[in-house]
Coordinates of C-alpha atoms and ligand atoms in Angstrom, one line a residue:
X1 CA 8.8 30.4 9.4
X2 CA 10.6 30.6 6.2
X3 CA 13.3 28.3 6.9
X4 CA 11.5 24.9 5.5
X5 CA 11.1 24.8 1.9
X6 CA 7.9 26.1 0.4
X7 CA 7.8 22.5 -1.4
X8 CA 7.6 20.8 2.0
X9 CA 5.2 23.3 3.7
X10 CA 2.7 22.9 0.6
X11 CA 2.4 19.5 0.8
X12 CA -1.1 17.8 1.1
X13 CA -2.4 14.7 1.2
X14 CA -3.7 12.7 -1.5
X15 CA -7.1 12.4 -2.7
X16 CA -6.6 8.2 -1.8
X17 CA -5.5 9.5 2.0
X18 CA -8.1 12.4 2.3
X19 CA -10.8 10.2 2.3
X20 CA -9.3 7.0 3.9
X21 CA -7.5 8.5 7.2
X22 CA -10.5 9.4 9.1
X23 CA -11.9 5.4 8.5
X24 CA -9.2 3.5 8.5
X25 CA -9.5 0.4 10.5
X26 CA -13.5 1.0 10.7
X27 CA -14.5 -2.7 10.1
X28 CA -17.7 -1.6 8.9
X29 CA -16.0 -0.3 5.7
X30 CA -15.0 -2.3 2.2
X31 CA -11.7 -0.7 1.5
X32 CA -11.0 -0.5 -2.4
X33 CA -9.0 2.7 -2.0
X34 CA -5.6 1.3 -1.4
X35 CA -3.6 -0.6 -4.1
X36 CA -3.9 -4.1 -2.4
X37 CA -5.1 -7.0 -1.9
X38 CA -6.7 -8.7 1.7
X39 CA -4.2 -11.6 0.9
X40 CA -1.5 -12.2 3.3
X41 CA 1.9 -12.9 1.7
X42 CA 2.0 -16.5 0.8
X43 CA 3.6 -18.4 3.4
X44 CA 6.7 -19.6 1.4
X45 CA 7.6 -16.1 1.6
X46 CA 7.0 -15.4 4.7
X47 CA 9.1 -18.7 5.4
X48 CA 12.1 -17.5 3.7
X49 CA 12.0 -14.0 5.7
X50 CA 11.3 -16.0 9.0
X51 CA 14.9 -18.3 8.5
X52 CA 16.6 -15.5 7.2
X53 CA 15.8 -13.3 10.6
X54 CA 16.1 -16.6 12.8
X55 CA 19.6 -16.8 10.9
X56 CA 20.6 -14.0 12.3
X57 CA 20.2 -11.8 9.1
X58 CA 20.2 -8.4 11.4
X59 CA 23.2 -6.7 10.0
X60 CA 23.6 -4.1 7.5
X61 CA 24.4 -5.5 3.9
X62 CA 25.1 -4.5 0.5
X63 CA 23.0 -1.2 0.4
X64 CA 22.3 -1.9 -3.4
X65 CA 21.2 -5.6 -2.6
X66 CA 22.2 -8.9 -0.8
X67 CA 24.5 -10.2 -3.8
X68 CA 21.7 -13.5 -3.8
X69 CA 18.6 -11.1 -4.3
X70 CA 20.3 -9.4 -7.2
X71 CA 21.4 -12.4 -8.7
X72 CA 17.8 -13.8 -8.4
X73 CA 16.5 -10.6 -9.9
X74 CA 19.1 -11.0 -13.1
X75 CA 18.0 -14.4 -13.6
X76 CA 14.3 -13.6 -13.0
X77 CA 14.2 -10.6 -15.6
X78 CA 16.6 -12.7 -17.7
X79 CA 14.0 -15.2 -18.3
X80 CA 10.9 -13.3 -18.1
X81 CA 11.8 -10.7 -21.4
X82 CA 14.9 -12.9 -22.8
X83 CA 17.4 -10.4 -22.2
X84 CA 21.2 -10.6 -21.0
X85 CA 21.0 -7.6 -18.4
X86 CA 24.1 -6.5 -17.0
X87 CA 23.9 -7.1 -13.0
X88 CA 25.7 -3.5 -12.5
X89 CA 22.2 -2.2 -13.5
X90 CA 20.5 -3.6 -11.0
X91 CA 19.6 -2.0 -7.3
X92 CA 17.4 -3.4 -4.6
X93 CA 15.8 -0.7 -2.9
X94 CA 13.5 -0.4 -0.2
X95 CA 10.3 -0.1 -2.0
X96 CA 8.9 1.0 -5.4
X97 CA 8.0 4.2 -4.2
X98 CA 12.1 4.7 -3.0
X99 CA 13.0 4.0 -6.3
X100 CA 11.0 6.4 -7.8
X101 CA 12.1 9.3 -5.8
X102 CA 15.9 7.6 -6.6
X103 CA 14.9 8.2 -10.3
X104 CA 13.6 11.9 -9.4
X105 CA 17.0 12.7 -8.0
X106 CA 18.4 11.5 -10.8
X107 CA 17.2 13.1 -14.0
X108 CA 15.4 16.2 -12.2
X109 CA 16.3 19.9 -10.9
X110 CA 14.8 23.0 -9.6
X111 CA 12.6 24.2 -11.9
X112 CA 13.1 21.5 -14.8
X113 CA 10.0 20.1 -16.0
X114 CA 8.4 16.2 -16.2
X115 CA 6.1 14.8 -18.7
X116 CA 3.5 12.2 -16.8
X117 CA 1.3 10.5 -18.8
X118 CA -2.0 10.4 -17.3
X119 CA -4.1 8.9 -15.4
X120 CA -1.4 8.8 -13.1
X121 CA -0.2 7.5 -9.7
X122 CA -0.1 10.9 -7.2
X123 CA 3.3 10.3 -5.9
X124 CA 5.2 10.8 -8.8
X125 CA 3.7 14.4 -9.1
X126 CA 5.2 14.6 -5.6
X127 CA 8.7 13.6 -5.9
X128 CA 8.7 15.9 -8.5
X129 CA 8.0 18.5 -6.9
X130 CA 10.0 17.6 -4.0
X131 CA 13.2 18.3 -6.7
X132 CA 11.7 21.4 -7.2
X133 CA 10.5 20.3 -10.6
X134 CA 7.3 21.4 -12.3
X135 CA 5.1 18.4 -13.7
X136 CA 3.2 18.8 -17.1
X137 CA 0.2 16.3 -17.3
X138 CA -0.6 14.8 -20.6
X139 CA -3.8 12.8 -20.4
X140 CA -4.7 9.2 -22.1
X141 CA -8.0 9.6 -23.7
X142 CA -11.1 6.9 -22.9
X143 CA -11.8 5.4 -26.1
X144 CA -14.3 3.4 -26.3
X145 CA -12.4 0.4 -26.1
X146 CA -9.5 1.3 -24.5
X147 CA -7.3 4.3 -23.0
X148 CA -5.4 5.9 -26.1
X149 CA -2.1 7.6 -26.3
X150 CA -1.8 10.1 -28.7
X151 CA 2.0 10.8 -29.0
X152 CA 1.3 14.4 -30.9
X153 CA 0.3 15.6 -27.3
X154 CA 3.3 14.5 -25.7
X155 CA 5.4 15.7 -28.4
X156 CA 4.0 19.3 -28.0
X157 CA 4.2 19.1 -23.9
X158 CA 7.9 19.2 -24.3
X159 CA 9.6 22.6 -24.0
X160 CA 13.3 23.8 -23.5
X161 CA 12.9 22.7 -19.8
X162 CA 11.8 19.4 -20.2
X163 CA 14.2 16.7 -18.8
X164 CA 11.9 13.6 -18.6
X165 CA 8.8 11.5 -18.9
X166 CA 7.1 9.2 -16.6
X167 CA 5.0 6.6 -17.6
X168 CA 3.1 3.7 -15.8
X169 CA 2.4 0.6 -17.5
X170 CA 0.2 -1.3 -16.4
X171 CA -1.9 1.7 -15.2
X172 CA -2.9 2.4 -11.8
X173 CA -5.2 3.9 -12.2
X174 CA -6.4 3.1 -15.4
X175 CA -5.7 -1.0 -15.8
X176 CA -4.3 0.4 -19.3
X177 CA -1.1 -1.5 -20.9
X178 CA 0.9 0.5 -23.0
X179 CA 1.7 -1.8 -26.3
X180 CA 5.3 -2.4 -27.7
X181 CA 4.5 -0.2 -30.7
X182 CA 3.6 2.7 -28.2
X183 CA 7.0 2.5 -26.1
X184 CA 9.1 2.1 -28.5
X185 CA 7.8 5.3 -30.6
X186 CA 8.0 7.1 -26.6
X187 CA 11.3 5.8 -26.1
X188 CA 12.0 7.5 -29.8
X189 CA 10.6 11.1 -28.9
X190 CA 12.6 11.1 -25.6
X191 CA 15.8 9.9 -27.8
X192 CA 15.1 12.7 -30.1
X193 CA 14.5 15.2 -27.4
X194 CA 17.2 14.1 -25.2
X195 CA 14.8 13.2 -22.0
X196 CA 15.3 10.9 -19.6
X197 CA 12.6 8.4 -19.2
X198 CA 11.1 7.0 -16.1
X199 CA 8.8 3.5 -16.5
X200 CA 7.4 2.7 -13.3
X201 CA 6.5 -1.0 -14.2
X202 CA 5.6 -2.5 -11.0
X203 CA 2.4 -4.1 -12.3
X204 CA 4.4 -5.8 -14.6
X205 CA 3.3 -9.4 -13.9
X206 CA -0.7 -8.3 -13.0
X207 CA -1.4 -9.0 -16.8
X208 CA -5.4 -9.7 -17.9
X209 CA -4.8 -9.0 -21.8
X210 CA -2.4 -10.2 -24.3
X211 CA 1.6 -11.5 -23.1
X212 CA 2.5 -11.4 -19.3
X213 CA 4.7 -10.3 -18.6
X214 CA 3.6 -6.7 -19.8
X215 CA 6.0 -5.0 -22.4
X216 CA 9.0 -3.2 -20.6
X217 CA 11.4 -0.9 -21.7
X218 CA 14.3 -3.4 -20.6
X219 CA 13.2 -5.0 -23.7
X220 CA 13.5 -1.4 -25.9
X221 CA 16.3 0.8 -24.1
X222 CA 19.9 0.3 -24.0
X223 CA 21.8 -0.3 -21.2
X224 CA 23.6 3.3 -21.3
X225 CA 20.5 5.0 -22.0
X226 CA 18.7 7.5 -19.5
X227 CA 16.2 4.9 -18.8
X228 CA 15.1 4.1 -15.4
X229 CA 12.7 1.1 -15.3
X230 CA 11.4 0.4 -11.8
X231 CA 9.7 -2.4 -10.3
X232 CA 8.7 -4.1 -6.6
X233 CA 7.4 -7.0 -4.9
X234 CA 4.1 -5.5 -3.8
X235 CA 1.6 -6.3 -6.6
X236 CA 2.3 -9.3 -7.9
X237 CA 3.0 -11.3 -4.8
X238 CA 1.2 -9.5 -1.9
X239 CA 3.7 -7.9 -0.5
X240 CA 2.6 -4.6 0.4
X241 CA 3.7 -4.2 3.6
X242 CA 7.3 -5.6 3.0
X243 CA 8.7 -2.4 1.6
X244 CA 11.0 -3.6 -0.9
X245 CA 11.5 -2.7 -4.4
X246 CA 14.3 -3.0 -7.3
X247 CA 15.6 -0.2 -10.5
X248 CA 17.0 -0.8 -13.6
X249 CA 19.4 2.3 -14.0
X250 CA 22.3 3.3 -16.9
X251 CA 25.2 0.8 -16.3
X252 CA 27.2 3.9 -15.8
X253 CA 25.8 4.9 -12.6
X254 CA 27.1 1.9 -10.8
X255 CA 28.9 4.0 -7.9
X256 CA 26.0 6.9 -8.0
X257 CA 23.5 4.0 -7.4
X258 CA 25.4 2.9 -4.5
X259 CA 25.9 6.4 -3.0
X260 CA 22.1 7.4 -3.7
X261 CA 20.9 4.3 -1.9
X262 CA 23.5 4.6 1.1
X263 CA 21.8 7.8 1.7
X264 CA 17.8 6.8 1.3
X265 CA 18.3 4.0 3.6
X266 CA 21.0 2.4 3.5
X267 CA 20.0 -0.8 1.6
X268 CA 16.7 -2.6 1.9
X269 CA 15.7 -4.7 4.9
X270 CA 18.3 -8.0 4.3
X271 CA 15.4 -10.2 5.9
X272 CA 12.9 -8.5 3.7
X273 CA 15.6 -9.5 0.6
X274 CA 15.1 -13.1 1.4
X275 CA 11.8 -13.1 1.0
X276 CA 11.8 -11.4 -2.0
X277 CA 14.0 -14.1 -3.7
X278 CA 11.7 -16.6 -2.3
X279 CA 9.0 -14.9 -4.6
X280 CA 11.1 -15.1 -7.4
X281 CA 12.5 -18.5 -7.5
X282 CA 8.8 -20.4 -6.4
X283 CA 6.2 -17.4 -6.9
X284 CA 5.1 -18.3 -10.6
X285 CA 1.6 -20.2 -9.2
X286 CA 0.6 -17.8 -6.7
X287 CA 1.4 -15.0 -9.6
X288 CA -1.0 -17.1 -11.8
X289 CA -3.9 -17.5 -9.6
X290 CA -3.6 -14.1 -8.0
X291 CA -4.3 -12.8 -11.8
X292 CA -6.9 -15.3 -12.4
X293 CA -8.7 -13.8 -9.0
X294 CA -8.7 -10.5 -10.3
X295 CA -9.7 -11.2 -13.4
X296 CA -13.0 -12.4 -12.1
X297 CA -13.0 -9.2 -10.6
X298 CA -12.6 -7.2 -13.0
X299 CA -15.7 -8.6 -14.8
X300 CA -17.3 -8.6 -11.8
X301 CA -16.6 -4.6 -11.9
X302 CA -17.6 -4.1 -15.8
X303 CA -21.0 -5.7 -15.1
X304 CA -22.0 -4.2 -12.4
X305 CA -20.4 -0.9 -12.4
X306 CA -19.5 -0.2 -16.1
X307 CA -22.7 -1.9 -17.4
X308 CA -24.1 1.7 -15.2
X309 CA -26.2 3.8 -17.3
X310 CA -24.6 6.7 -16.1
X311 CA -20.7 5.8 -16.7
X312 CA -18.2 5.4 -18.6
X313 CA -15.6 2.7 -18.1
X314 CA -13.2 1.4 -20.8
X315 CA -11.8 -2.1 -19.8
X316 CA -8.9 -2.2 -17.8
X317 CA -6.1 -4.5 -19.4
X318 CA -4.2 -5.2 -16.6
X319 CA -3.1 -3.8 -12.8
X320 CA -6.7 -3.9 -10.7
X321 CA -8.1 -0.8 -11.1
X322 CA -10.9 0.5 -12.5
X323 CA -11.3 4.4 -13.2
X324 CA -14.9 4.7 -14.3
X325 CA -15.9 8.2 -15.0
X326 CA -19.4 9.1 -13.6
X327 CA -21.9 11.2 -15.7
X328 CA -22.1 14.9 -13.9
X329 CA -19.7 14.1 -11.4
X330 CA -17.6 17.4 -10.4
X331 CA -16.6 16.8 -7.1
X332 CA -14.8 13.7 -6.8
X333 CA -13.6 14.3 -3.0
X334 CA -17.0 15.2 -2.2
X335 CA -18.0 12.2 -3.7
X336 CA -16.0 10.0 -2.6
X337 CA -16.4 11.3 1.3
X338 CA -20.8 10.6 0.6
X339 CA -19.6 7.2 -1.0
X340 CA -17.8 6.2 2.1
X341 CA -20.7 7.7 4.3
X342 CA -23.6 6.5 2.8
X343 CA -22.1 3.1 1.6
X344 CA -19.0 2.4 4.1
X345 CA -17.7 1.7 1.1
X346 CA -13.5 3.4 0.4
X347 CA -12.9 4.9 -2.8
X348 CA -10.4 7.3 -4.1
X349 CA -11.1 10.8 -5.5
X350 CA -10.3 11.1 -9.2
X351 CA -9.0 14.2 -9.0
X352 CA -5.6 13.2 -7.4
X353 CA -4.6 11.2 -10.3
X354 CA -3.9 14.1 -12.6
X355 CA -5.8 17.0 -14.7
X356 CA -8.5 16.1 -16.2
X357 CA -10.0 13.6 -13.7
X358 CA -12.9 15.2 -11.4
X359 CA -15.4 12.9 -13.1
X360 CA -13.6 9.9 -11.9
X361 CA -13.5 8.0 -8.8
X362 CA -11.2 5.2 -8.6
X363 CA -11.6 1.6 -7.3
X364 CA -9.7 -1.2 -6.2
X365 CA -10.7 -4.6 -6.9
X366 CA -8.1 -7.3 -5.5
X367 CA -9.8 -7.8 -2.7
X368 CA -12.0 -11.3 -1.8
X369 CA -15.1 -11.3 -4.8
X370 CA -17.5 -12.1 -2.2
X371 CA -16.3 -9.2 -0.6
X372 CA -16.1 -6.7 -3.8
X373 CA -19.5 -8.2 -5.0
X374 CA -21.2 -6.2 -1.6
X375 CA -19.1 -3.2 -2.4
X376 CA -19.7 -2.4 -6.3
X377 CA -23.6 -3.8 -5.3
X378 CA -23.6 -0.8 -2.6
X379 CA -22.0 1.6 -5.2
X380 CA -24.2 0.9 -8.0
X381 CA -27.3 1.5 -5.6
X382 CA -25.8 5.2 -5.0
X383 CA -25.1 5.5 -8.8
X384 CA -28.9 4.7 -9.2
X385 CA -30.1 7.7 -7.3
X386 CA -28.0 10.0 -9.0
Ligands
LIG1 C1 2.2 3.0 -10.1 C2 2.8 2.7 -8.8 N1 4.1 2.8 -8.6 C3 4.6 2.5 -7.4 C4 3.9 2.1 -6.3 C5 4.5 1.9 -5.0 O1 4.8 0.5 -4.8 P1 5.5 0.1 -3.5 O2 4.5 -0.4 -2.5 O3 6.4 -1.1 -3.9 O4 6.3 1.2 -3.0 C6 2.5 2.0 -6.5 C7 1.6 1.7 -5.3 O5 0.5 1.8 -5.3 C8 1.9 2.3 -7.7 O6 0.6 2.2 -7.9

């Protein structure tokens, strides 16, 4: 006793893993807790990874990158927003979620405090707090359209210890898609304030309304500016399981990047890397059609789940979540656990994803329609005897 960190000995599980540990694997069940899809990589990926490790790709590399997958990242985000980015800014790391903690170490200390906009992704409350940071939760609003950011309420969330803001776009777990207006005017209060800003963009390419790729902050910031725009291979190609990710940092902090990555993990898997190019270079199609799939699902979800008497459920824009909020609901966990009882049917709690949020359940929907069809039809019959 007393020699861990409090930070560490506090830490719980998520309201995603609370309900799904104790069923995971149950065939029985439709998952639609996890962020994924039930598609296995496409199989020019998985070819690329497969001569790479046959190759004899086993070594350690560059721990910011194999020089090919950062050169395929350059000319990938190169194209995509029509920018010249410097490769110096570029790191490869060994998942999204690595790169967010990377960004935590960066711009946060004990007892400094982070802006998340919410709905948010759990984890980044958690690296957070991991620094020994204090998170400050300003929530989007359901319009009846849309989520809506009202910049007044971040403005006033910022006090002497604020250091940074974290924002997802496209949402998970709200499908909302923060406009170019709206991130340039938050890239201004955080210029005015002197924050550093943290845009966790990994749904980037999973895009149902207006221009795909979403807009990014690669396309606002400047290259010496406390920016850190991060990004992966998971959502967009089906690559969950692959663990490999990539940031956009402050030219600067070339040797920092290096040193900070040496000591995560030392670099990415290098057969991993290959794989990822692969996805760059030929992954445009299966990026298409995976969309289109999820687009049918998300009206799929709308009509039978936010058509519901009883709920509330602005359209999501892009990612493949919806985060409809339930009349009466006050117990999401609770909820949740009945759901997966009574249903077999895996949801997440609401109230993992930031203040505000015990009326909401959340749902994944990239898996098979078919599939998803059963699920929401299960759901809705709960939702009826409410
Ligand atoms: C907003 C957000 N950021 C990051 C991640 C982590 O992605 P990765 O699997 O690449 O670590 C997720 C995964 O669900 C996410 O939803």
């Amino acid at each position: 006793m007393g020699a861990i960190r409090k930070e560490i000995e506090d830490l719980e599980l998520s309201g995603i893993s609370k309900v799904a540990l104790g069923a995971l694997g149950d065939p029985e069940v439709i998952p639609l807790w996890f962020g994924e899809s039930d598609i296995v990589t496409p199989a020019f990926i998985r070819d690329a990874a497969k001569a790479a490790l046959d190759s004899g790709q086993t070594f350690y590399s560059y721990s910011r990158g194999t020089p090919a997958l950062r050169a395929g990242l350059k000319t990938y985000l190169d194209r995509l927003y029509g920018i010249d980015l410097h490769p110096d800014r570029i790191t490869v790391a060994g998942s999204t979620m690595l790169s967010v903690v990377v960004a935590a170490e960066c711009l946060l200390d004990r007892d400094d405090e982070i802006v998340l906009l919410g709905p948010y992704w759990p984890n980044i409350r958690v690296a957070a707090r991991l620094m020994g940071a204090r998170s400050v939760d300003v929530r989007l609003r359901a319009g009846e359209r849309r989520w809506e950011l009202d910049l007044g309420e971040v403005a006033r969330a910022i006090t002497p210890r604020t250091k940074a803001v974290y924002v997802n776009t496209p949402s998970n777990p709200t499908g909302w898609i923060m406009s170019a207006e709206e991130g340039s005017a938050l890239l201004d209060l955080c210029r005015h304030n002197g924050l550093g800003l943290i845009a966790d963009e990994v749904y980037h390419r999973n895009v149902f309304h207006g221009r795909d790729p979403a807009p990014s902050f690669l396309e606002l910031a400047g290259p010496e500016e406390p920016v850190f725009v991060l990004n992966g291979f998971s959502k967009a190609w089906a690559m969950t399981g692959w663990r490999l990710g990539w940031m956009v940092a402050p030219q600067h902090l070339v040797e920092p990047m290096a040193v900070l990555a040496e000591c995560n993990n030392t670099g990415a898997t290098v057969f991993a890397q290959a794989g990822g190019l692969a996805a760059l270079e030929q992954g445009e199609e299966f990026v298409r059609s995976f969309v289109a799939r999820t687009r049918i699902n998300r009206d799929l979800v709308m009509e039978l789940i936010g058509s519901h008497p009883k709920v509330t459920l602005p359209e999501p824009e892009g990612a493949f979540y919806a985060f409809p909020r339930i009349e009466g609901l006050t117990d999401s966990l609770a909820f949740a656990r009945e759901v997966l009882q009574r249903c077999k049917v895996g949801i997440a709690a609401g109230y993992t994803f930031g203040a505000g949020n015990e009326g909401h359940v959340r749902l994944c929907f990239a898996i098979r329609t078919e599939r998803l069809r059963l699920a929401l039809e299960r759901l809705r019959g709960l939702l009826d005897e409410l």
